[in-house]
Tab-separated table of C-alpha atoms and ligand atoms in Angstrom:
chain	number	residue	atom	x	y	z
A	144	UNK	CA	-5.581	14.728	14.597
A	145	UNK	CA	-4.471	11.804	16.755
A	146	UNK	CA	-4.072	8.871	14.390
A	147	UNK	CA	-3.545	5.174	14.868
A	148	UNK	CA	-1.331	3.726	12.062
A	149	UNK	CA	-1.471	-0.063	11.916
A	150	UNK	CA	1.352	-1.573	9.911
A	151	UNK	CA	3.169	1.712	10.266
A	152	UNK	CA	6.648	0.131	10.190
A	153	UNK	CA	6.024	-1.270	6.673
A	154	UNK	CA	6.790	0.169	3.247
A	155	UNK	CA	3.794	2.425	2.725
A	156	UNK	CA	3.057	2.942	6.448
A	157	UNK	CA	6.517	4.355	7.156
A	158	UNK	CA	6.276	6.869	4.324
A	159	UNK	CA	2.785	7.796	5.457
A	160	UNK	CA	3.931	8.440	9.051
A	161	UNK	CA	6.400	11.040	7.668
A	162	UNK	CA	3.617	12.875	5.689
A	163	UNK	CA	1.220	12.757	8.586
A	164	UNK	CA	3.721	14.218	10.923
A	165	UNK	CA	4.720	16.879	8.359
A	166	UNK	CA	1.079	17.859	8.223
A	167	UNK	CA	0.939	18.281	11.995
A	168	UNK	CA	-0.819	15.091	13.052
A	169	UNK	CA	-0.052	12.977	16.148
A	170	UNK	CA	0.852	9.445	15.084
A	171	UNK	CA	0.869	6.244	17.113
A	172	UNK	CA	2.171	3.119	15.305
A	173	UNK	CA	1.219	-0.494	15.949
A	174	UNK	CA	2.904	-3.305	14.062
A	175	UNK	CA	3.866	-6.883	14.775
A	176	UNK	CA	7.006	-6.564	12.646
A	177	UNK	CA	6.160	-9.711	10.650
A	178	UNK	CA	7.262	-8.043	7.418
A	179	UNK	CA	9.128	-5.002	8.689
A	180	UNK	CA	11.828	-3.667	10.902
A	181	UNK	CA	11.771	-1.266	13.854
A	182	UNK	CA	14.805	0.305	12.273
A	183	UNK	CA	12.465	1.791	9.591
A	184	UNK	CA	10.706	3.741	12.387
A	185	UNK	CA	14.050	4.889	13.893
A	186	UNK	CA	14.949	6.216	10.406
A	187	UNK	CA	11.569	7.932	10.064
A	188	UNK	CA	12.228	9.624	13.450
A	189	UNK	CA	15.571	10.806	12.156
A	190	UNK	CA	13.858	12.280	9.008
A	191	UNK	CA	11.048	14.022	10.891
A	192	UNK	CA	12.985	14.895	14.099
A	193	UNK	CA	9.888	13.710	16.013
A	194	UNK	CA	9.431	10.741	18.254
A	195	UNK	CA	6.987	7.991	17.168
A	196	UNK	CA	5.188	6.134	19.878
A	197	UNK	CA	5.434	2.439	18.785
A	198	UNK	CA	3.691	-0.690	20.121
A	199	UNK	CA	4.745	-4.118	18.905
A	200	UNK	CA	1.265	-5.515	18.761
A	201	UNK	CA	-0.521	-8.023	16.554
A	202	UNK	CA	-3.899	-6.589	15.547
A	203	UNK	CA	-5.465	-10.043	16.236
A	204	UNK	CA	-4.441	-9.635	19.837
A	205	UNK	CA	-7.666	-8.034	21.108
A	206	UNK	CA	-6.414	-7.180	24.608
A	207	UNK	CA	-3.213	-5.569	23.407
A	208	UNK	CA	-4.815	-3.597	20.634
A	209	UNK	CA	-7.621	-2.487	22.988
A	210	UNK	CA	-5.089	-1.206	25.470
A	211	UNK	CA	-3.519	1.025	22.877
A	212	UNK	CA	-6.805	2.221	21.394
A	213	UNK	CA	-8.261	2.909	24.868
A	214	UNK	CA	-5.135	4.864	26.008
A	215	UNK	CA	-5.135	7.327	23.102
A	216	UNK	CA	-8.299	8.918	21.929
A	217	UNK	CA	-7.789	8.433	18.184
A	218	UNK	CA	-9.594	10.562	15.717
A	219	UNK	CA	-8.865	8.124	12.936
A	220	UNK	CA	-7.240	4.797	12.204
A	221	UNK	CA	-5.181	4.355	8.988
A	222	UNK	CA	-5.031	0.607	8.526
A	223	UNK	CA	-2.113	-0.827	6.597
A	224	UNK	CA	-1.414	-3.964	8.653
A	225	UNK	CA	-1.772	-7.100	6.561
A	226	UNK	CA	0.040	-9.723	4.582
A	227	UNK	CA	0.403	-8.697	0.910
A	228	UNK	CA	2.304	-11.255	-1.189
A	229	UNK	CA	-0.029	-12.435	-3.945
A	230	UNK	CA	1.859	-15.607	-4.792
A	231	UNK	CA	2.421	-16.640	-1.173
A	232	UNK	CA	-1.285	-16.240	-0.473
A	233	UNK	CA	-2.128	-18.970	-2.979
A	234	UNK	CA	-0.074	-21.424	-0.891
A	235	UNK	CA	-0.967	-20.066	2.518
A	236	UNK	CA	-4.706	-19.111	2.216
A	237	UNK	CA	-5.618	-19.846	5.847
A	238	UNK	CA	-2.697	-17.537	7.025
A	239	UNK	CA	-3.862	-14.798	4.725
A	240	UNK	CA	-7.513	-14.979	5.690
A	241	UNK	CA	-6.646	-15.304	9.302
A	242	UNK	CA	-4.229	-12.431	9.465
A	243	UNK	CA	-6.021	-9.964	7.135
A	244	UNK	CA	-9.639	-10.827	7.869
A	245	UNK	CA	-9.503	-11.766	11.484
A	246	UNK	CA	-7.040	-9.016	12.236
A	247	UNK	CA	-9.260	-6.382	10.618
A	248	UNK	CA	-12.440	-7.728	12.291
A	249	UNK	CA	-10.779	-7.479	15.715
A	250	UNK	CA	-9.428	-4.047	14.915
A	251	UNK	CA	-12.870	-2.753	13.726
A	252	UNK	CA	-14.553	-4.116	16.851
A	253	UNK	CA	-12.012	-2.519	19.182
A	254	UNK	CA	-12.219	0.814	17.398
A	255	UNK	CA	-15.988	0.776	17.605
A	256	UNK	CA	-15.937	-0.097	21.249
A	257	UNK	CA	-13.660	2.859	21.858
A	258	UNK	CA	-15.896	5.209	19.736
A	259	UNK	CA	-13.204	5.739	17.040
A	260	UNK	CA	-15.446	4.974	13.974
A	261	UNK	CA	-13.208	6.594	11.351
A	262	UNK	CA	-10.959	4.440	9.254
A	263	UNK	CA	-8.848	4.704	6.060
A	264	UNK	CA	-8.180	1.272	4.564
A	265	UNK	CA	-5.410	0.028	2.262
A	266	UNK	CA	-7.248	-1.568	-0.535
A	267	UNK	CA	-5.870	-2.388	-3.916
A	268	UNK	CA	-6.525	-2.158	-7.643
A	269	UNK	CA	-6.527	-5.917	-7.566
A	270	UNK	CA	-10.205	-5.706	-6.552
A	271	UNK	CA	-10.995	-4.664	-10.105
A	272	UNK	CA	-9.765	-8.060	-11.418
A	273	UNK	CA	-9.169	-7.943	-15.170
A	274	UNK	CA	-10.830	-4.573	-16.061
A	275	UNK	CA	-13.193	-4.428	-18.971
A	276	UNK	CA	-11.970	-0.914	-19.781
A	277	UNK	CA	-9.022	1.321	-18.829
A	278	UNK	CA	-8.595	3.802	-17.318
A	279	UNK	CA	-10.401	2.342	-14.319
A	280	UNK	CA	-12.781	4.619	-12.413
A	281	UNK	CA	-14.224	3.876	-8.938
A	282	UNK	CA	-17.541	3.179	-10.754
A	283	UNK	CA	-16.058	0.143	-12.531
A	284	UNK	CA	-17.461	-3.044	-11.118
A	285	UNK	CA	-15.222	-5.203	-8.871
A	286	UNK	CA	-13.824	-8.164	-10.748
A	287	UNK	CA	-12.824	-11.705	-9.925
A	288	UNK	CA	-9.819	-11.947	-7.604
A	289	UNK	CA	-7.643	-14.872	-8.617
A	290	UNK	CA	-5.871	-15.186	-5.255
A	291	UNK	CA	-6.628	-15.212	-1.509
A	292	UNK	CA	-4.813	-11.921	-0.885
A	293	UNK	CA	-7.014	-10.081	-3.439
A	294	UNK	CA	-10.110	-11.807	-1.923
A	295	UNK	CA	-9.232	-10.449	1.516
A	296	UNK	CA	-9.150	-6.879	0.250
A	297	UNK	CA	-12.370	-7.279	-1.594
A	298	UNK	CA	-14.107	-8.966	1.374
A	299	UNK	CA	-12.887	-6.363	3.835
A	300	UNK	CA	-14.164	-3.522	1.662
A	301	UNK	CA	-17.538	-5.302	1.785
A	302	UNK	CA	-17.459	-5.829	5.566
A	303	UNK	CA	-16.736	-2.156	6.093
A	304	UNK	CA	-19.429	-0.933	3.666
A	305	UNK	CA	-21.929	-3.194	5.417
A	306	UNK	CA	-21.049	-1.872	8.826
A	307	UNK	CA	-21.458	1.671	7.633
A	308	UNK	CA	-24.784	0.861	5.986
A	309	UNK	CA	-26.020	-0.674	9.229
A	310	UNK	CA	-25.243	2.525	11.082
A	311	UNK	CA	-27.206	4.552	8.459
A	312	UNK	CA	-30.158	2.173	8.625
A	313	UNK	CA	-30.324	2.259	12.394
A	314	UNK	CA	-29.713	6.062	12.520
A	315	UNK	CA	-26.651	5.497	14.714
A	316	UNK	CA	-25.705	8.900	16.104
A	317	UNK	CA	-22.010	8.048	15.646
A	318	UNK	CA	-21.858	6.240	12.269
A	319	UNK	CA	-18.690	4.870	10.635
A	320	UNK	CA	-16.776	6.996	8.150
A	321	UNK	CA	-14.812	4.825	5.887
A	322	UNK	CA	-12.329	5.617	3.109
A	323	UNK	CA	-11.287	2.788	0.908
A	324	UNK	CA	-8.095	3.551	-0.977
A	325	UNK	CA	-7.460	1.478	-4.003
A	326	UNK	CA	-3.677	1.654	-4.628
A	327	UNK	CA	-2.306	0.995	-8.043
A	328	UNK	CA	1.431	-0.001	-8.175
A	329	UNK	CA	3.408	1.768	-5.490
A	330	UNK	CA	7.166	2.142	-6.103
A	331	UNK	CA	9.908	4.652	-5.204
A	332	UNK	CA	11.125	5.611	-1.780
A	333	UNK	CA	11.705	8.689	0.425
A	334	UNK	CA	14.236	11.045	-1.141
A	335	UNK	CA	16.654	10.629	1.724
A	336	UNK	CA	17.302	7.030	0.488
A	337	UNK	CA	16.995	5.795	4.085
A	338	UNK	CA	13.691	3.999	3.917
A	339	UNK	CA	12.115	1.928	1.173
A	340	UNK	CA	10.643	-1.343	0.196
A	341	UNK	CA	12.406	-4.341	1.652
A	342	UNK	CA	10.923	-7.602	0.352
A	343	UNK	CA	11.785	-10.943	1.893
A	344	UNK	CA	13.638	-13.359	-0.433
A	345	UNK	CA	13.443	-12.971	-4.179
A	346	UNK	CA	11.145	-10.029	-5.033
A	347	UNK	CA	7.831	-10.789	-6.817
A	348	UNK	CA	7.204	-7.205	-7.861
A	349	UNK	CA	8.835	-5.473	-10.807
A	350	UNK	CA	10.709	-2.530	-9.196
A	351	UNK	CA	12.405	-4.454	-6.296
A	352	UNK	CA	13.440	-7.042	-8.864
A	353	UNK	CA	14.925	-4.317	-11.135
A	354	UNK	CA	16.796	-2.657	-8.304
A	355	UNK	CA	18.251	-5.989	-7.082
A	356	UNK	CA	19.480	-6.733	-10.609
A	357	UNK	CA	21.077	-3.284	-10.805
A	358	UNK	CA	22.799	-3.680	-7.500
A	359	UNK	CA	24.129	-7.126	-8.524
A	360	UNK	CA	22.161	-9.309	-6.167
A	361	UNK	CA	20.232	-10.893	-9.032
A	362	UNK	CA	21.588	-11.700	-12.492
A	363	UNK	CA	18.852	-10.568	-14.854
A	364	UNK	CA	15.182	-9.521	-14.872
A	365	UNK	CA	12.718	-11.978	-16.319
A	366	UNK	CA	10.037	-10.134	-18.276
A	367	UNK	CA	6.783	-12.045	-18.033
A	368	UNK	CA	5.398	-12.091	-21.556
A	369	UNK	CA	5.938	-9.876	-24.576
A	370	UNK	CA	2.806	-10.786	-26.509
A	371	UNK	CA	0.139	-8.855	-24.624
A	372	UNK	CA	-2.113	-6.504	-26.534
A	373	UNK	CA	-0.148	-3.411	-25.493
A	374	UNK	CA	2.095	-1.024	-27.452
A	375	UNK	CA	5.243	-3.060	-26.879
A	376	UNK	CA	3.688	-6.412	-25.859
A	377	UNK	CA	4.727	-6.205	-22.189
A	378	UNK	CA	2.296	-5.592	-19.296
A	379	UNK	CA	1.181	-2.007	-18.569
A	380	UNK	CA	0.656	-0.712	-15.025
A	381	UNK	CA	-0.014	2.523	-13.180
A	382	UNK	CA	3.145	3.036	-11.062
A	383	UNK	CA	2.828	5.556	-8.265
A	384	UNK	CA	5.495	7.077	-6.113
A	385	UNK	CA	5.070	5.946	-2.527
A	386	UNK	CA	5.406	9.551	-1.279
A	387	UNK	CA	2.486	10.625	-3.455
A	388	UNK	CA	0.602	7.651	-2.170
A	389	UNK	CA	1.389	8.603	1.426
A	390	UNK	CA	0.103	12.091	0.825
A	391	UNK	CA	-3.096	10.660	-0.535
A	392	UNK	CA	-3.737	9.329	2.955
A	393	UNK	CA	-3.182	12.717	4.536
A	394	UNK	CA	-5.640	14.238	2.068
A	395	UNK	CA	-8.151	11.438	2.693
A	396	UNK	CA	-8.499	12.796	6.231
A	397	UNK	CA	-10.579	15.584	4.691
A	398	UNK	CA	-13.234	13.073	3.658
A	399	UNK	CA	-13.256	11.617	7.278
A	400	UNK	CA	-13.522	15.170	8.694
A	401	UNK	CA	-16.483	15.882	6.397
A	402	UNK	CA	-18.115	12.748	7.582
A	403	UNK	CA	-18.114	10.994	4.324
A	404	UNK	CA	-19.872	7.752	5.141
A	405	UNK	CA	-18.116	5.491	2.616
A	406	UNK	CA	-15.861	6.872	-0.096
A	407	UNK	CA	-13.683	4.904	-2.459
A	408	UNK	CA	-10.729	6.497	-4.154
A	409	UNK	CA	-8.263	5.185	-6.753
A	410	UNK	CA	-4.789	6.287	-5.946
A	411	UNK	CA	-2.672	6.166	-9.165
A	412	UNK	CA	-1.201	8.632	-11.608
A	413	UNK	CA	-3.503	7.755	-14.459
A	414	UNK	CA	-0.500	6.959	-16.700
A	415	UNK	CA	0.395	3.433	-17.751
A	416	UNK	CA	3.908	2.234	-18.304
A	417	UNK	CA	4.989	-1.040	-19.838
A	418	UNK	CA	7.666	-3.234	-18.224
A	419	UNK	CA	10.077	-2.174	-20.988
A	420	UNK	CA	9.159	1.518	-20.394
A	421	UNK	CA	10.178	1.083	-16.747
A	422	UNK	CA	13.397	-0.732	-17.475
A	423	UNK	CA	14.397	1.942	-19.965
A	424	UNK	CA	13.507	4.810	-17.635
A	425	UNK	CA	15.434	3.137	-14.844
A	426	UNK	CA	18.551	2.640	-16.958
A	427	UNK	CA	18.451	6.188	-18.365
A	428	UNK	CA	17.849	7.972	-15.027
A	429	UNK	CA	20.389	6.011	-13.037
A	430	UNK	CA	23.030	5.149	-15.668
A	431	UNK	CA	22.954	1.495	-14.785
A	432	UNK	CA	22.231	-1.543	-16.940
A	433	UNK	CA	19.336	-3.907	-16.184
A	434	UNK	CA	19.892	-7.083	-18.265
A	435	UNK	CA	16.632	-8.917	-18.989
A	436	UNK	CA	15.299	-11.996	-20.649
A	437	UNK	CA	11.740	-12.512	-21.967
A	438	UNK	CA	9.933	-15.286	-20.215
A	439	UNK	CA	6.503	-16.854	-20.268
A	440	UNK	CA	3.499	-14.938	-19.106
A	441	UNK	CA	2.985	-15.129	-15.335
A	442	UNK	CA	-0.189	-16.868	-14.248
A	443	UNK	CA	-2.929	-14.407	-13.187
A	444	UNK	CA	-1.325	-11.380	-14.852
A	445	UNK	CA	-3.430	-8.990	-16.897
A	446	UNK	CA	-2.357	-6.895	-19.988
A	447	UNK	CA	-3.229	-3.412	-18.755
A	448	UNK	CA	-4.226	-1.777	-15.566
A	449	UNK	CA	-4.259	1.988	-14.922
A	450	UNK	CA	-6.419	4.327	-13.018
A	451	UNK	CA	-8.605	7.333	-13.636
A	452	UNK	CA	-7.549	9.191	-10.506
A	453	UNK	CA	-9.787	12.287	-11.128
A	454	UNK	CA	-12.176	11.524	-8.281
A	455	UNK	CA	-9.411	11.999	-5.677
A	456	UNK	CA	-8.507	15.288	-7.251
A	457	UNK	CA	-12.100	16.592	-7.351
A	458	UNK	CA	-13.006	15.504	-3.796
A	459	UNK	CA	-9.729	15.555	-1.950
A	460	UNK	CA	-7.569	17.997	-3.964
A	461	UNK	CA	-4.997	15.147	-4.315
A	462	UNK	CA	-3.042	14.249	-7.373
A	463	UNK	CA	0.249	12.493	-7.909
A	464	UNK	CA	3.154	14.911	-8.413
A	465	UNK	CA	6.005	12.590	-9.201
A	466	UNK	CA	6.663	10.773	-12.420
A	467	UNK	CA	8.450	7.650	-13.545
A	468	UNK	CA	11.842	9.418	-13.410
A	469	UNK	CA	11.539	10.297	-9.722
A	470	UNK	CA	10.175	6.782	-9.001
A	471	UNK	CA	13.188	5.221	-10.668
A	472	UNK	CA	15.638	7.612	-9.074
A	473	UNK	CA	14.353	7.138	-5.542
A	474	UNK	CA	13.920	3.346	-5.819
A	475	UNK	CA	17.603	3.144	-6.855
A	476	UNK	CA	18.881	5.534	-4.234
A	477	UNK	CA	17.248	3.404	-1.514
A	478	UNK	CA	18.561	0.093	-2.934
A	479	UNK	CA	22.053	1.402	-3.656
A	480	UNK	CA	22.460	2.815	-0.146
A	481	UNK	CA	20.864	-0.232	1.459
A	482	UNK	CA	21.743	-3.348	-0.483
A	483	UNK	CA	20.677	-5.484	2.441
A	484	UNK	CA	17.578	-3.432	3.379
A	485	UNK	CA	17.355	-2.492	7.051
A	486	UNK	CA	20.215	-4.803	8.167
A	487	UNK	CA	22.688	-2.526	9.977
B	284	NAD	P1	4.287	-4.074	4.229
B	284	NAD	O1	4.346	-5.571	4.467
B	284	NAD	O2	5.555	-3.343	4.032
B	284	NAD	O3	3.531	-3.430	5.483
B	284	NAD	C1	2.492	-4.114	6.231
B	284	NAD	C2	2.826	-4.003	7.627
B	284	NAD	O4	1.823	-4.705	8.376
B	284	NAD	C3	4.185	-4.691	7.914
B	284	NAD	O5	4.972	-3.802	8.681
B	284	NAD	C4	3.766	-5.916	8.829
B	284	NAD	O6	4.743	-6.230	9.753
B	284	NAD	C5	2.435	-5.391	9.415
B	284	NAD	N1	1.475	-6.477	9.780
B	284	NAD	C6	1.101	-7.540	8.988
B	284	NAD	N2	0.189	-8.292	9.693
B	284	NAD	C7	0.050	-7.667	10.975
B	284	NAD	C8	-0.698	-7.966	12.079
B	284	NAD	N3	-1.497	-9.030	12.155
B	284	NAD	N4	-0.609	-7.121	13.172
B	284	NAD	C9	0.166	-6.073	13.055
B	284	NAD	N5	0.958	-5.784	12.091
B	284	NAD	C10	0.854	-6.573	10.988
B	284	NAD	O7	3.300	-3.795	3.006
B	284	NAD	P2	3.012	-2.383	2.260
B	284	NAD	O8	3.431	-2.541	0.867
B	284	NAD	O9	3.514	-1.286	3.112
B	284	NAD	O10	1.408	-2.473	2.249
B	284	NAD	C11	0.629	-1.853	3.247
B	284	NAD	C12	-0.812	-2.154	2.941
B	284	NAD	O11	-1.143	-1.705	1.663
B	284	NAD	C13	-1.199	-3.651	3.010
B	284	NAD	O12	-2.435	-3.824	3.620
B	284	NAD	C14	-1.178	-4.039	1.565
B	284	NAD	O13	-2.005	-5.128	1.302
B	284	NAD	C15	-1.770	-2.814	0.913
B	284	NAD	N6	-1.370	-2.678	-0.537
B	284	NAD	C16	-0.038	-2.729	-0.893
B	284	NAD	C17	0.265	-2.607	-2.178
B	284	NAD	C18	1.717	-2.674	-2.682
B	284	NAD	O14	1.947	-2.948	-3.853
B	284	NAD	N7	2.735	-2.538	-1.817
B	284	NAD	C19	-0.694	-2.424	-3.147
B	284	NAD	C20	-2.004	-2.363	-2.761
B	284	NAD	C21	-2.308	-2.447	-1.383
B	285	WQD	C1	4.097	-5.398	-12.686
B	285	WQD	C2	4.407	-5.816	-14.102
B	285	WQD	C3	4.430	-8.155	-14.425
B	285	WQD	C4	7.912	-8.930	-11.989
B	285	WQD	C5	0.913	-6.592	-7.714
B	285	WQD	C6	-0.330	-7.181	-7.019
B	285	WQD	C7	-1.353	-6.104	-6.768
B	285	WQD	C8	-0.701	-4.962	-6.005
B	285	WQD	C9	0.531	-4.464	-6.610
B	285	WQD	C10	-1.026	-5.345	-3.638
B	285	WQD	C11	3.534	-6.940	-14.631
B	285	WQD	C12	5.779	-7.519	-14.723
B	285	WQD	C13	6.950	-8.283	-12.655
B	285	WQD	C14	9.041	-9.497	-12.758
B	285	WQD	C15	7.899	-8.835	-14.746
B	285	WQD	N1	-0.306	-5.335	-4.676
B	285	WQD	N2	6.871	-8.258	-13.990
B	285	WQD	N3	8.915	-9.411	-14.159
B	285	WQD	O1	1.297	-7.752	-10.631
B	285	WQD	O2	0.677	-5.332	-11.269
B	285	WQD	O3	0.478	-6.066	-8.945
B	285	WQD	O4	1.384	-5.625	-6.882
B	285	WQD	O5	-2.245	-5.126	-3.536
B	285	WQD	O6	-2.333	-6.700	-6.035
B	285	WQD	O7	-0.891	-8.197	-7.871
B	285	WQD	O8	2.718	-5.830	-9.898
B	285	WQD	O9	5.132	-5.410	-9.824
B	285	WQD	O10	4.320	-7.791	-9.711
B	285	WQD	O11	4.132	-6.561	-11.866
B	285	WQD	O12	7.878	-8.773	-15.997
B	285	WQD	O13	9.983	-10.161	-12.209
B	285	WQD	O14	5.759	-6.285	-14.209
B	285	WQD	O15	4.184	-9.193	-15.376
B	285	WQD	O16	3.255	-6.739	-16.003
B	285	WQD	P1	1.282	-6.383	-10.326
B	285	WQD	P2	4.142	-6.385	-10.248
């Protein structure tokens, strides 16, 4: 299938391009490079041995995005483009709503006008808020999002569901097919160690913080709270290897091909690890020390969040193959080989 990948130069997008090409799909990437580097795509080309048509386009720029969508007859769009820093979104709400909401509205309109009404959207487990029960199934109600970033994901899910519903109600002969993928905590990197997550400034997320401590860029990890109601008191999350996540997108094309209407899938492993579990696994697998200090709880954090990923297995035949050992190994390989990210 010919696939438009928005945000394809980013962390999850670049890994997904590899898996899409490996599965025989034709990929075109658009990205405005606000949080990524074209070098990532050059490295992807090296891994796959295939060229990636790339357009440096902001998805809010209707004319430019229309030109790309019109030129290629896409069978589906996989939509990663967006700003994603939870903490930053609290201070820059307008920028987050403008980029993520306006950008997606323009993209949806352009896709529709060009008769490409198939989309796979990067949503997030954050839409569940503080879950009443774990593991979280797709049936669990959405919860309160405590930050603008999370709101954009929740709102955009609603926008897309409403657009699809309108097509059904009006018996549109070419209705939308929409797959909403709720990612849990993506970590890890491609096994080559040449692409990976490259956060700007001091990382907010656990694994990039750990790898930067291990490589000597940061002194020690601060663990946010040790008095949660979890086995060791630290927060529990469902970490998923980014390559497994990428493959989840390839498998989701099956739902699109089967004209799914709207489908929601959790993409996680179903296993929860605490912060201390991750630190220990990282140290053991990589033979490096990660000094840490216990700090106050971080505002907005929840005790436990992990998925029930069985729907994706039943409907798409997808399940995560990699465990915490591979996640730690590959995150470290990327960081060790690229202490300064994509700077060459
Ligand atoms: P990323 O920042 O590495 O990738 C996003 C890409 O989108 C970047 O390359 C950026 O330059 C591009 N982009 C942003 N705004 C754009 C615009 N207006 N026009 C064109 N390109 C634009 O982030 P990621 O971790 O790869 O995340 C990809 C998607 O998955 C995002 O939508 C994110 O919200 C979502 N998501 C990420 C996580 C996570 O923990 N990484 C978890 C759940 C959901
Ligand atoms: C994981 C655990 C922290 C950093 C975020 C977003 C979510 C999704 C994924 C996009 C928690 C602890 C962390 C540190 C720590 N992104 N921690 N010290 O908060 O589960 O999810 O990323 O959609 O929306 O909220 O991920 O990696 O920040 O934290 O102790 O320096 O590690 O308290 O228990 P989180 P995270």
